[in-house]
Amino acid sequence: MKTASGDPALGGLAAILLRDSCGCAECRDAGSGQRLGGVSDLPADVSVIETTTAGDSVTVIFGPDGHRAVFSRSWLAEQLSPPDDDRVEDAKRLWAASDLGPLPAQSWPGYLADDGQRGRCLAALLREGFFLLRGVPARPGTVLDVAASLGYVRETNYGRLFDVRVEATPANLAYTGLPIAPHTDNPYRDPVPTVQLLHCLATAVEGGDSGLVDGFMAAARLRDENPAAFEILTRTPVTFAYSDATAELRATRPMIGVDPRGRIREVRLNHRSMQPLRPGRERPVEETVAFYAAYRAFAEQVTRPDLMLTFRLAPGDCVVFDNTRILHARTGFAATGQRHLQGCYADLDGAASTLAVLRRKRGATG
Amino acid sequence: MKTASGDPALGGLAAILLRDSCGCAECRDAGSGQRLGGVSDLPADVSVIETTTAGDSVTVIFGPDGHRAVFSRSWLAEQLSPPDDDRVEDAKRLWAASDLGPLPAQSWPGYLADDGQRGRCLAALLREGFFLLRGVPARPGTVLDVAASLGYVRETNYGRLFDVRVEATPANLAYTGLPIAPHTDNPYRDPVPTVQLLHCLATAVEGGDSGLVDGFMAAARLRDENPAAFEILTRTPVTFAYSDATAELRATRPMIGVDPRGRIREVRLNHRSMQPLRPGRERPVEETVAFYAAYRAFAEQVTRPDLMLTFRLAPGDCVVFDNTRILHARTGFAATGQRHLQGCYADLDGAASTLAVLRRKRGATG
């Protein structure tokens, strides 16, 4: 069967897209599958001049140069599905604590021994934004083993890992017994660490409970209830800063980051390190007032009681969460207590890769 | 002198901004300077009811609660300057190779010994997007020392460092003798590594020359010459992917990332790992055609001969560049040659912090 361009087998895909996707040995490196040339190497006036269908294969001859490409029907069908960005709200299950259901939790030995359990944890990190491991040996440094099980440690000026406990001269309120409102970590860093791990080595006698809030849910509710406030927070750059004896960090980004289609992709909220808005001289004072009102509305969403999941970390518990989405909090505790967590940062791309490779292995054996 | 709200000393700053910026012991932790409460803890109907000026200090009494804050005139003046995001084009010097002037280059011993030299290199990384070190011992692993001198290594599935040389079964075209067009590294990662280092251990007899292109300049020229193409590239999410035996990475972002005010903030361009556009079923084929035309126009800007800075890395040279901005390229070389580079990734926030701390030290002693 031969037909001209416009063959339904091609699903209406543009000729230039098809030509750029050719997988022949002239276009792609046989070993790595990487493209050998760029778009500039292709004729600008590319067209489909002939299509031949045989079984699962569709062969296309392109004009003006007569280049020939073979596509499978499944590949062609796949191209018709919308783009998948696994970091935006559409790819997530947004939750309030009241409707979350069972905690995504596993035991550390089970997680280590069973790829299926590990896969479920990593899937929860991507979908619900967090998971909890129990029975991680409460020995200093073990948080790095947890990070290595899912990706790569992001080292920062705080070290490869950091201790969260009461210090005599704290450079950060985390190192006091004060309560900490829901926040994302390190918004003064760009790129921000996208995964945070907190491993409990010892607990306070009273207080120091942990809270998690789905910041995407809070942002989505803000959009529902107060679209103008949501919009202001997506387009107003805010500076966050941190300074101590050895570091001076600042980053400027909106509190709610959206993709080009307006979908929620990232939240940053941290009262401690937020800098005053810099409206510049030209902007009317009303814009500043509107920004602070929007910020207040978002901060209030975040602290609605039905949103916050509260739990108490016991020694050996390790919580792993998406720091671009999940806000974490803690209640106050007596500064004389022995509460001691160790934390470290990692990144979502590594965790998503680990999950994809696990799934590939299971697909191959299953 | 006592005046009501609207005192010119306050420069028209909003009452809520001032109240949120109060630095008193009730509002800020004395040790860390971090804010103790959030915006929700402040009265929504805050106002300035009294201003008292004395020397460099402006004391403000806020309504309705009578809270009192003291600001310095210099702090107040600073708030009137526009926000500074050091990652957008406004904070950079955009260049074509033809007008760059002398290479920002230093010797490794001088860079190590002299904070001033190190500061100039880091300033060049932020302003021009790169610098070159000479005389870095051509011993494997030394690239990690260079990374440690400016920030923190970003470990990935390629390791803490990676070898760029000809391999028998390359998973990546980087590991062949093929020429490589100007590109940014790892666009399939999110967060993308923001700094790349390449350290030369051995050179090819012929070929294997390096090229650098200012991607912000290329994007700015595209905006001048073809604003519609620029706009398409800022709003079209593109998926980049990479897969080998142990990793499966994908990230979806526009080729040109802009801040909420439309300023260029990040570019991603990599023919090898770019996936076909997924327009979805609803979008007309013309949109795909327009996207590929825009992509071609950008790829052509990037390869204009006046843009590319070409040089030859000698053993001991190490080039450090902003991977969100600078595209790198290499000419082909004989696959039998001994060309051997070691690379690693790091991040801009760490480098900017190192520079800020150096400047603070010099300010304190100077």
PDB file of C-alpha atoms in Angstrom, chain B residues 86-95 100 102-106 111 114-133 149-150 195 320-322 325-326 348-359 362:
ATOM      1  CA  ASP B  86      21.943  37.384  39.471  1.00  0.00           C
ATOM      2  CA  ARG B  87      20.902  34.567  37.134  1.00  0.00           C
ATOM      3  CA  VAL B  88      19.070  36.610  34.507  1.00  0.00           C
ATOM      4  CA  GLU B  89      20.542  38.279  31.446  1.00  0.00           C
ATOM      5  CA  ASP B  90      20.534  41.758  33.072  1.00  0.00           C
ATOM      6  CA  ALA B  91      23.168  40.581  35.543  1.00  0.00           C
ATOM      7  CA  LYS B  92      25.446  39.219  32.807  1.00  0.00           C
ATOM      8  CA  ARG B  93      27.757  40.560  30.165  1.00  0.00           C
ATOM      9  CA  LEU B  94      26.561  38.928  26.965  1.00  0.00           C
ATOM     10  CA  TRP B  95      29.344  38.304  24.476  1.00  0.00           C
ATOM     11  CA  LEU B 100      34.961  39.123  24.271  1.00  0.00           C
ATOM     12  CA  PRO B 102      41.096  38.757  26.734  1.00  0.00           C
ATOM     13  CA  LEU B 103      40.137  35.287  27.962  1.00  0.00           C
ATOM     14  CA  PRO B 104      39.271  35.223  31.658  1.00  0.00           C
ATOM     15  CA  ALA B 105      42.209  32.960  32.565  1.00  0.00           C
ATOM     16  CA  GLN B 106      44.440  32.468  35.606  1.00  0.00           C
ATOM     17  CA  TYR B 111      44.206  31.189  41.877  1.00  0.00           C
ATOM     18  CA  ASP B 114      45.468  34.806  45.941  1.00  0.00           C
ATOM     19  CA  ASP B 115      41.875  35.513  46.930  1.00  0.00           C
ATOM     20  CA  GLY B 116      41.808  38.409  44.482  1.00  0.00           C
ATOM     21  CA  GLN B 117      42.627  36.153  41.530  1.00  0.00           C
ATOM     22  CA  ARG B 118      40.113  33.580  42.665  1.00  0.00           C
ATOM     23  CA  GLY B 119      37.496  36.289  43.061  1.00  0.00           C
ATOM     24  CA  ARG B 120      38.103  37.534  39.519  1.00  0.00           C
ATOM     25  CA  CYS B 121      37.662  34.011  38.170  1.00  0.00           C
ATOM     26  CA  LEU B 122      34.401  33.466  40.041  1.00  0.00           C
ATOM     27  CA  ALA B 123      33.151  36.892  38.981  1.00  0.00           C
ATOM     28  CA  ALA B 124      33.892  35.924  35.357  1.00  0.00           C
ATOM     29  CA  LEU B 125      31.928  32.684  35.817  1.00  0.00           C
ATOM     30  CA  LEU B 126      28.911  34.730  36.909  1.00  0.00           C
ATOM     31  CA  ARG B 127      29.372  37.608  34.452  1.00  0.00           C
ATOM     32  CA  GLU B 128      30.861  36.108  31.263  1.00  0.00           C
ATOM     33  CA  GLY B 129      29.756  32.572  32.105  1.00  0.00           C
ATOM     34  CA  PHE B 130      33.175  30.892  32.209  1.00  0.00           C
ATOM     35  CA  PHE B 131      36.832  31.038  33.120  1.00  0.00           C
ATOM     36  CA  LEU B 132      39.937  29.057  32.326  1.00  0.00           C
ATOM     37  CA  LEU B 133      42.582  27.776  34.704  1.00  0.00           C
ATOM     38  CA  SER B 149      37.745  25.406  45.383  1.00  0.00           C
ATOM     39  CA  LEU B 150      34.539  27.033  44.196  1.00  0.00           C
ATOM     40  CA  VAL B 195      28.322  24.433  36.500  1.00  0.00           C
ATOM     41  CA  VAL B 320      34.742  26.072  34.173  1.00  0.00           C
ATOM     42  CA  PHE B 321      31.423  27.273  32.775  1.00  0.00           C
ATOM     43  CA  ASP B 322      27.799  28.051  33.549  1.00  0.00           C
ATOM     44  CA  ARG B 325      24.064  29.555  29.703  1.00  0.00           C
ATOM     45  CA  ILE B 326      27.270  28.557  27.924  1.00  0.00           C
ATOM     46  CA  LEU B 348      26.279  28.161  40.617  1.00  0.00           C
ATOM     47  CA  ASP B 349      24.770  28.914  44.026  1.00  0.00           C
ATOM     48  CA  GLY B 350      27.854  27.495  45.738  1.00  0.00           C
ATOM     49  CA  ALA B 351      30.178  29.461  43.451  1.00  0.00           C
ATOM     50  CA  ALA B 352      28.240  32.703  44.048  1.00  0.00           C
ATOM     51  CA  SER B 353      28.422  32.079  47.804  1.00  0.00           C
ATOM     52  CA  THR B 354      32.186  31.480  47.643  1.00  0.00           C
ATOM     53  CA  LEU B 355      32.588  34.769  45.775  1.00  0.00           C
ATOM     54  CA  ALA B 356      30.364  36.676  48.230  1.00  0.00           C
ATOM     55  CA  VAL B 357      32.361  35.352  51.202  1.00  0.00           C
ATOM     56  CA  LEU B 358      35.661  36.301  49.489  1.00  0.00           C
ATOM     57  CA  ARG B 359      34.327  39.808  48.926  1.00  0.00           C
ATOM     58  CA  ARG B 362      38.264  41.637  51.463  1.00  0.00           C
TER      59      ARG B 362
END
